[in-house]
Each structure stands twice: as structure tokens, then as C-alpha cells.
GROMACS .gro file of N, CA and C in nm:
model
  402
    1MET      N    1   1.110  -0.070   3.416
    1MET     CA    2   1.082  -0.161   3.306
    1MET      C    3   0.933  -0.156   3.270
    2THR      N    4   0.905  -0.183   3.147
    2THR     CA    5   0.766  -0.192   3.105
    2THR      C    6   0.707  -0.323   3.156
    3THR      N    7   0.576  -0.336   3.150
    3THR     CA    8   0.512  -0.456   3.204
    3THR      C    9   0.553  -0.582   3.131
    4SER      N   10   0.597  -0.573   3.009
    4SER     CA   11   0.638  -0.691   2.933
    4SER      C   12   0.777  -0.738   2.974
    5GLN      N   13   0.843  -0.666   3.065
    5GLN     CA   14   0.978  -0.695   3.110
    5GLN      C   15   1.083  -0.665   3.004
    6SER      N   16   1.043  -0.617   2.889
    6SER     CA   17   1.138  -0.572   2.789
    6SER      C   18   1.154  -0.422   2.807
    7PRO      N   19   1.278  -0.372   2.800
    7PRO     CA   20   1.293  -0.227   2.810
    7PRO      C   21   1.225  -0.157   2.692
    8MET      N   22   1.171  -0.040   2.718
    8MET     CA   23   1.106   0.040   2.613
    8MET      C   24   1.200   0.157   2.581
    9VAL      N   25   1.233   0.171   2.453
    9VAL     CA   26   1.318   0.280   2.407
    9VAL      C   27   1.236   0.371   2.317
   10LEU      N   28   1.244   0.500   2.343
   10LEU     CA   29   1.177   0.601   2.263
   10LEU      C   30   1.282   0.689   2.197
   11PHE      N   31   1.282   0.693   2.063
   11PHE     CA   32   1.372   0.781   1.987
   11PHE      C   33   1.295   0.906   1.949
   12VAL      N   34   1.356   1.022   1.972
   12VAL     CA   35   1.288   1.149   1.950
   12VAL      C   36   1.372   1.241   1.863
   13CYS      N   37   1.311   1.296   1.758
   13CYS     CA   38   1.367   1.411   1.688
   13CYS      C   39   1.250   1.500   1.645
   14VAL      N   40   1.277   1.620   1.609
   14VAL     CA   41   1.171   1.719   1.587
   14VAL      C   42   1.065   1.668   1.489
   15HIS      N   43   1.107   1.626   1.370
   15HIS     CA   44   1.011   1.591   1.265
   15HIS      C   45   0.977   1.443   1.258
   16ASN      N   46   1.052   1.358   1.329
   16ASN     CA   47   1.029   1.213   1.329
   16ASN      C   48   1.020   1.160   1.185
   17ALA      N   49   1.106   1.211   1.100
   17ALA     CA   50   1.102   1.174   0.959
   17ALA      C   51   1.235   1.117   0.909
   18GLY      N   52   1.337   1.114   0.996
   18GLY     CA   53   1.467   1.070   0.951
   18GLY      C   54   1.542   0.990   1.057
   19ARG      N   55   1.621   1.061   1.138
   19ARG     CA   56   1.709   0.995   1.235
   19ARG      C   57   1.635   0.903   1.331
   20SER      N   58   1.529   0.953   1.391
   20SER     CA   59   1.456   0.870   1.489
   20SER      C   60   1.390   0.751   1.423
   21GLN      N   61   1.347   0.767   1.299
   21GLN     CA   62   1.286   0.654   1.226
   21GLN      C   63   1.392   0.549   1.194
   22MET      N   64   1.511   0.592   1.152
   22MET     CA   65   1.618   0.495   1.124
   22MET      C   66   1.658   0.421   1.251
   23ALA      N   67   1.672   0.494   1.361
   23ALA     CA   68   1.711   0.430   1.487
   23ALA      C   69   1.606   0.329   1.532
   24ALA      N   70   1.480   0.367   1.523
   24ALA     CA   71   1.372   0.275   1.563
   24ALA      C   72   1.371   0.151   1.475
   25ALA      N   73   1.391   0.170   1.346
   25ALA     CA   74   1.390   0.055   1.254
   25ALA      C   75   1.507  -0.038   1.282
   26TYR      N   76   1.624   0.018   1.305
   26TYR     CA   77   1.740  -0.066   1.337
   26TYR      C   78   1.719  -0.140   1.469
   27LEU      N   79   1.672  -0.070   1.571
   27LEU     CA   80   1.654  -0.136   1.700
   27LEU      C   81   1.548  -0.246   1.691
   28THR      N   82   1.442  -0.220   1.619
   28THR     CA   83   1.338  -0.322   1.600
   28THR      C   84   1.397  -0.446   1.533
   29ARG      N   85   1.474  -0.426   1.428
   29ARG     CA   86   1.533  -0.537   1.353
   29ARG      C   87   1.639  -0.611   1.436
   30LEU      N   88   1.731  -0.536   1.493
   30LEU     CA   89   1.847  -0.599   1.557
   30LEU      C   90   1.818  -0.656   1.695
   31ALA      N   91   1.723  -0.598   1.766
   31ALA     CA   92   1.691  -0.649   1.900
   31ALA      C   93   1.597  -0.769   1.893
   32ALA      N   94   1.532  -0.788   1.780
   32ALA     CA   95   1.449  -0.907   1.755
   32ALA      C   96   1.353  -0.937   1.870
   33GLY      N   97   1.278  -0.836   1.913
   33GLY     CA   98   1.176  -0.857   2.015
   33GLY      C   99   1.223  -0.843   2.158
   34ARG      N  100   1.351  -0.822   2.181
   34ARG     CA  101   1.402  -0.810   2.317
   34ARG      C  102   1.385  -0.670   2.375
   35VAL      N  103   1.349  -0.573   2.288
   35VAL     CA  104   1.330  -0.434   2.329
   35VAL      C  105   1.204  -0.382   2.262
   36ASP      N  106   1.121  -0.310   2.336
   36ASP     CA  107   1.006  -0.242   2.277
   36ASP      C  108   1.056  -0.107   2.223
   37VAL      N  109   1.011  -0.071   2.104
   37VAL     CA  110   1.066   0.045   2.035
   37VAL      C  111   0.956   0.139   1.990
   38ARG      N  112   0.978   0.269   2.011
   38ARG     CA  113   0.889   0.373   1.959
   38ARG      C  114   0.973   0.491   1.912
   39SER      N  115   0.913   0.571   1.826
   39SER     CA  116   0.975   0.697   1.786
   39SER      C  117   0.867   0.803   1.774
   40ALA      N  118   0.907   0.929   1.789
   40ALA     CA  119   0.811   1.038   1.783
   40ALA      C  120   0.886   1.170   1.764
   41GLY      N  121   0.809   1.276   1.736
   41GLY     CA  122   0.867   1.408   1.720
   41GLY      C  123   0.775   1.516   1.773
   42SER      N  124   0.834   1.628   1.813
   42SER     CA  125   0.754   1.738   1.868
   42SER      C  126   0.678   1.813   1.759
   43GLU      N  127   0.728   1.809   1.637
   43GLU     CA  128   0.661   1.872   1.522
   43GLU      C  129   0.668   1.776   1.404
   44PRO      N  130   0.591   1.666   1.407
   44PRO     CA  131   0.603   1.563   1.303
   44PRO      C  132   0.581   1.617   1.162
   45ALA      N  133   0.663   1.569   1.071
   45ALA     CA  134   0.652   1.604   0.930
   45ALA      C  135   0.531   1.533   0.869
   46ASP      N  136   0.501   1.566   0.745
   46ASP     CA  137   0.390   1.501   0.673
   46ASP      C  138   0.425   1.358   0.633
   47ARG      N  139   0.554   1.334   0.607
   47ARG     CA  140   0.596   1.203   0.559
   47ARG      C  141   0.743   1.183   0.593
   48LEU      N  142   0.790   1.060   0.574
   48LEU     CA  143   0.931   1.031   0.597
   48LEU      C  144   1.017   1.096   0.490
   49ASN      N  145   1.140   1.122   0.525
   49ASN     CA  146   1.239   1.174   0.431
   49ASN      C  147   1.267   1.066   0.327
   50PRO      N  148   1.243   1.093   0.198
   50PRO     CA  149   1.263   0.991   0.094
   50PRO      C  150   1.406   0.935   0.088
   51ALA      N  151   1.506   1.017   0.115
   51ALA     CA  152   1.644   0.968   0.114
   51ALA      C  153   1.668   0.871   0.230
   52VAL      N  154   1.600   0.893   0.341
   52VAL     CA  155   1.611   0.803   0.455
   52VAL      C  156   1.546   0.669   0.421
   53VAL      N  157   1.430   0.673   0.359
   53VAL     CA  158   1.362   0.550   0.316
   53VAL      C  159   1.453   0.471   0.222
   54GLU      N  160   1.512   0.540   0.126
   54GLU     CA  161   1.602   0.476   0.030
   54GLU      C  162   1.725   0.417   0.099
   55ALA      N  163   1.784   0.492   0.192
   55ALA     CA  164   1.903   0.444   0.262
   55ALA      C  165   1.873   0.319   0.344
   56MET      N  166   1.757   0.315   0.405
   56MET     CA  167   1.721   0.196   0.483
   56MET      C  168   1.690   0.078   0.392
   57ASN      N  169   1.628   0.104   0.278
   57ASN     CA  170   1.604  -0.003   0.181
   57ASN      C  171   1.735  -0.066   0.136
   58GLU      N  172   1.841   0.015   0.125
   58GLU     CA  173   1.972  -0.037   0.083
   58GLU      C  174   2.025  -0.143   0.180
   59VAL      N  175   1.985  -0.136   0.307
   59VAL     CA  176   2.033  -0.234   0.405
   59VAL      C  177   1.924  -0.336   0.439
   60GLY      N  178   1.822  -0.341   0.355
   60GLY     CA  179   1.719  -0.444   0.369
   60GLY      C  180   1.612  -0.416   0.473
   61ILE      N  181   1.597  -0.289   0.510
   61ILE     CA  182   1.493  -0.253   0.607
   61ILE      C  183   1.393  -0.160   0.539
   62ASP      N  184   1.270  -0.207   0.527
   62ASP     CA  185   1.163  -0.131   0.460
   62ASP      C  186   1.085  -0.051   0.565
   63ILE      N  187   1.094   0.082   0.556
   63ILE     CA  188   1.021   0.167   0.651
   63ILE      C  189   0.909   0.245   0.581
   64THR      N  190   0.872   0.202   0.463
   64THR     CA  191   0.769   0.276   0.388
   64THR      C  192   0.634   0.279   0.457
   65ALA      N  193   0.605   0.184   0.544
   65ALA     CA  194   0.477   0.183   0.614
   65ALA      C  195   0.477   0.275   0.737
   66GLU      N  196   0.593   0.325   0.774
   66GLU     CA  197   0.603   0.413   0.891
   66GLU      C  198   0.555   0.553   0.857
   67HIS      N  199   0.521   0.628   0.961
   67HIS     CA  200   0.482   0.768   0.943
   67HIS      C  201   0.525   0.846   1.067
   68PRO      N  202   0.553   0.974   1.050
   68PRO     CA  203   0.591   1.057   1.165
   68PRO      C  204   0.477   1.063   1.267
   69LYS      N  205   0.516   1.054   1.395
   69LYS     CA  206   0.419   1.052   1.505
   69LYS      C  207   0.449   1.165   1.603
   70LEU      N  208   0.346   1.214   1.668
   70LEU     CA  209   0.359   1.323   1.764
   70LEU      C  210   0.410   1.271   1.898
   71LEU      N  211   0.509   1.340   1.953
   71LEU     CA  212   0.562   1.309   2.084
   71LEU      C  213   0.460   1.349   2.191
   72THR      N  214   0.432   1.255   2.280
   72THR     CA  215   0.338   1.283   2.390
   72THR      C  216   0.407   1.256   2.523
   73ALA      N  217   0.356   1.317   2.627
   73ALA     CA  218   0.408   1.292   2.762
   73ALA      C  219   0.387   1.145   2.798
   74ASP      N  220   0.277   1.086   2.753
   74ASP     CA  221   0.252   0.944   2.782
   74ASP      C  222   0.359   0.854   2.721
   75ALA      N  223   0.404   0.888   2.600
   75ALA     CA  224   0.510   0.808   2.535
   75ALA      C  225   0.639   0.816   2.615
   76VAL      N  226   0.672   0.934   2.665
   76VAL     CA  227   0.793   0.949   2.746
   76VAL      C  228   0.777   0.875   2.878
   77ARG      N  229   0.660   0.888   2.939
   77ARG     CA  230   0.633   0.820   3.066
   77ARG      C  231   0.646   0.668   3.052
   78ALA      N  232   0.604   0.613   2.939
   78ALA     CA  233   0.608   0.468   2.916
   78ALA      C  234   0.749   0.415   2.888
   79ALA      N  235   0.839   0.503   2.847
   79ALA     CA  236   0.973   0.461   2.806
   79ALA      C  237   1.066   0.443   2.926
   80ASP      N  238   1.159   0.349   2.912
   80ASP     CA  239   1.266   0.332   3.008
   80ASP      C  240   1.387   0.416   2.967
   81VAL      N  241   1.407   0.427   2.834
   81VAL     CA  242   1.518   0.502   2.777
   81VAL      C  243   1.462   0.597   2.672
   82VAL      N  244   1.500   0.725   2.681
   82VAL     CA  245   1.459   0.825   2.584
   82VAL      C  246   1.585   0.880   2.519
   83ILE      N  247   1.591   0.868   2.386
   83ILE     CA  248   1.710   0.912   2.314
   83ILE      C  249   1.670   1.019   2.214
   84THR      N  250   1.724   1.140   2.233
   84THR     CA  251   1.705   1.246   2.136
   84THR      C  252   1.819   1.237   2.035
   85MET      N  253   1.796   1.293   1.918
   85MET     CA  254   1.886   1.269   1.805
   85MET      C  255   1.970   1.391   1.767
   86GLY      N  256   2.014   1.468   1.865
   86GLY     CA  257   2.100   1.582   1.836
   86GLY      C  258   2.027   1.695   1.768
   87CYS      N  259   1.895   1.700   1.789
   87CYS     CA  260   1.815   1.797   1.716
   87CYS      C  261   1.765   1.910   1.806
   88GLY      N  262   1.807   1.910   1.931
   88GLY     CA  263   1.765   2.016   2.021
   88GLY      C  264   1.623   1.999   2.073
   89ASP      N  265   1.561   1.885   2.044
   89ASP     CA  266   1.426   1.861   2.094
   89ASP      C  267   1.433   1.836   2.244
   90THR      N  268   1.331   1.879   2.313
   90THR     CA  269   1.326   1.854   2.456
   90THR      C  270   1.209   1.763   2.488
   91CYS      N  271   1.227   1.685   2.591
   91CYS     CA  272   1.125   1.591   2.634
   91CYS      C  273   1.089   1.621   2.779
   92PRO      N  274   0.968   1.587   2.818
   92PRO     CA  275   0.936   1.597   2.960
   92PRO      C  276   1.032   1.507   3.039
   93ILE      N  277   1.073   1.551   3.154
   93ILE     CA  278   1.167   1.474   3.236
   93ILE      C  279   1.090   1.406   3.348
   94TYR      N  280   1.105   1.274   3.355
   94TYR     CA  281   1.042   1.195   3.460
   94TYR      C  282   1.151   1.118   3.534
   95PRO      N  283   1.141   1.108   3.665
   95PRO     CA  284   1.240   1.034   3.743
   95PRO      C  285   1.245   0.887   3.700
   96GLY      N  286   1.365   0.830   3.712
   96GLY     CA  287   1.380   0.687   3.685
   96GLY      C  288   1.399   0.650   3.540
   97LYS      N  289   1.406   0.749   3.453
   97LYS     CA  290   1.426   0.724   3.310
   97LYS      C  291   1.570   0.757   3.274
   98ARG      N  292   1.618   0.690   3.174
   98ARG     CA  293   1.750   0.721   3.119
   98ARG      C  294   1.730   0.811   2.999
   99TYR      N  295   1.801   0.923   2.996
   99TYR     CA  296   1.793   1.017   2.884
   99TYR      C  297   1.932   1.028   2.821
  100ASP      N  298   1.938   1.011   2.689
  100ASP     CA  299   2.063   1.026   2.614
  100ASP      C  300   2.036   1.117   2.495
  101ASP      N  301   2.142   1.184   2.449
  101ASP     CA  302   2.131   1.263   2.327
  101ASP      C  303   2.242   1.217   2.233
  102TRP      N  304   2.201   1.166   2.117
  102TRP     CA  305   2.297   1.124   2.015
  102TRP      C  306   2.316   1.240   1.919
  103GLN      N  307   2.436   1.296   1.917
  103GLN     CA  308   2.467   1.406   1.825
  103GLN      C  309   2.485   1.350   1.685
  104LEU      N  310   2.387   1.373   1.600
  104LEU     CA  311   2.386   1.321   1.463
  104LEU      C  312   2.355   1.432   1.366
  105ASP      N  313   2.416   1.427   1.248
  105ASP     CA  314   2.382   1.522   1.143
  105ASP      C  315   2.236   1.504   1.102
  106ASP      N  316   2.175   1.612   1.060
  106ASP     CA  317   2.035   1.609   1.016
  106ASP      C  318   2.029   1.569   0.869
  107PRO      N  319   1.955   1.463   0.833
  107PRO     CA  320   1.945   1.422   0.693
  107PRO      C  321   1.845   1.506   0.611
  108ALA      N  322   1.773   1.596   0.676
  108ALA     CA  323   1.671   1.676   0.605
  108ALA      C  324   1.732   1.751   0.487
  109GLY      N  325   1.671   1.736   0.372
  109GLY     CA  326   1.714   1.807   0.252
  109GLY      C  327   1.842   1.754   0.190
  110ARG      N  328   1.891   1.643   0.236
  110ARG     CA  329   2.015   1.587   0.186
  110ARG      C  330   1.987   1.464   0.101
  111GLY      N  331   2.078   1.437   0.010
  111GLY     CA  332   2.066   1.322  -0.077
  111GLY      C  333   2.118   1.196  -0.011
  112ILE      N  334   2.103   1.086  -0.082
  112ILE     CA  335   2.139   0.955  -0.030
  112ILE      C  336   2.286   0.946   0.010
  113GLU      N  337   2.375   1.012  -0.064
  113GLU     CA  338   2.518   1.007  -0.031
  113GLU      C  339   2.546   1.065   0.108
  114ALA      N  340   2.473   1.168   0.146
  114ALA     CA  341   2.490   1.229   0.278
  114ALA      C  342   2.418   1.150   0.387
  115VAL      N  343   2.312   1.080   0.351
  115VAL     CA  344   2.233   1.004   0.449
  115VAL      C  345   2.301   0.874   0.489
  116ARG      N  346   2.372   0.811   0.398
  116ARG     CA  347   2.436   0.682   0.429
  116ARG      C  348   2.525   0.685   0.553
  117PRO      N  349   2.616   0.784   0.566
  117PRO     CA  350   2.700   0.784   0.687
  117PRO      C  351   2.620   0.807   0.815
  118ILE      N  352   2.512   0.883   0.808
  118ILE     CA  353   2.425   0.903   0.924
  118ILE      C  354   2.360   0.770   0.960
  119ARG      N  355   2.308   0.701   0.860
  119ARG     CA  356   2.247   0.569   0.880
  119ARG      C  357   2.346   0.474   0.946
  120ASP      N  358   2.468   0.470   0.896
  120ASP     CA  359   2.568   0.377   0.948
  120ASP      C  360   2.608   0.413   1.091
  121ASP      N  361   2.615   0.541   1.122
  121ASP     CA  362   2.644   0.586   1.258
  121ASP      C  363   2.532   0.541   1.352
  122ILE      N  364   2.409   0.557   1.309
  122ILE     CA  365   2.294   0.515   1.389
  122ILE      C  366   2.299   0.364   1.414
  123GLU      N  367   2.329   0.287   1.311
  123GLU     CA  368   2.338   0.142   1.329
  123GLU      C  369   2.440   0.106   1.437
  124SER      N  370   2.555   0.169   1.433
  124SER     CA  371   2.660   0.142   1.531
  124SER      C  372   2.612   0.176   1.672
  125ARG      N  373   2.547   0.289   1.687
  125ARG     CA  374   2.497   0.330   1.819
  125ARG      C  375   2.388   0.236   1.869
  126VAL      N  376   2.301   0.192   1.778
  126VAL     CA  377   2.193   0.100   1.815
  126VAL      C  378   2.252  -0.034   1.861
  127ARG      N  379   2.353  -0.082   1.791
  127ARG     CA  380   2.416  -0.209   1.832
  127ARG      C  381   2.475  -0.197   1.973
  128ALA      N  382   2.539  -0.085   2.002
  128ALA     CA  383   2.593  -0.063   2.137
  128ALA      C  384   2.481  -0.055   2.241
  129LEU      N  385   2.372   0.011   2.205
  129LEU     CA  386   2.257   0.022   2.295
  129LEU      C  387   2.199  -0.116   2.328
  130ILE      N  388   2.187  -0.200   2.228
  130ILE     CA  389   2.134  -0.336   2.250
  130ILE      C  390   2.223  -0.410   2.350
  131THR      N  391   2.352  -0.398   2.335
  131THR     CA  392   2.445  -0.464   2.427
  131THR      C  393   2.424  -0.415   2.569
  132GLU      N  394   2.399  -0.286   2.585
  132GLU     CA  395   2.375  -0.229   2.718
  132GLU      C  396   2.242  -0.275   2.778
  133LEU      N  397   2.141  -0.291   2.695
  133LEU     CA  398   2.006  -0.317   2.745
  133LEU      C  399   1.972  -0.465   2.763
  134THR      N  400   2.042  -0.552   2.691
  134THR     CA  401   2.001  -0.693   2.695
  134THR      C  402   2.108  -0.781   2.755
   0.00000   0.00000   0.00000
């Protein structure tokens, strides 16, 4: 556990511009302070995927202030749970951490119609994760 006694979850995908950002935003909103949340990528993009931003706005979550962040060993070390997003990204492995891989379609280059089902799948997984962690 982190020092705050709240579990820390790190969502990881290569560009940190879509799936991991949606998951982090949902967990932040739905856990309401009961979980510390971070996201990162091994090769962060310049900006968030616009269709992802739009899809999250549709459900009342504004992620326009977010930006892709670089995955660091320190971020993995600080996390209790590390979740990759089906993107083949690898993380440093540290004992005592939980590692999961959520197989999700990549929203890169796709329009809002294709992003919505990915967003909804992420929401469902995040709700289940909250139940497990809290």
C-alpha cells in the first residue's frame, strides 16, 4: 500500500493518449478519493486522442487538461496495481505488485463511434476494479 493507505493504480499504454487516460479518468471519478490514480506510456504522444476526449466529455468527464506522461520505473515502484491496456507495453516487474493486462481495442486513428464501446468497456472494468480494491 502507498503511505496514504489508499491503493495506487497505474494505467499503462504505449502512447498514454487514449485507453490509459480513459481508465485513469474513470477511476479518479468513480473511486472518489479512495484510490490514488496515475497513467503513463513508454512512448507518450504529443497530445490526447481527440476522439477519446470527445467520448469522455459525452459522459461528463473532462480530460482536456490531461497530457501524455512518460512511464518511469519510479511510477511502477510506487504503484500497488499496474494495468496495461492490451497494447503490448511492458513494465518493470517488482515483487509485491499486482499486474493485469486489459485486452482493449486501440482507439488510435478511430472516430467517436469506434471509441464509445472502448470507453464503455473501460468503465465496466474500472467499476469491477474499484469493488476489488475498496
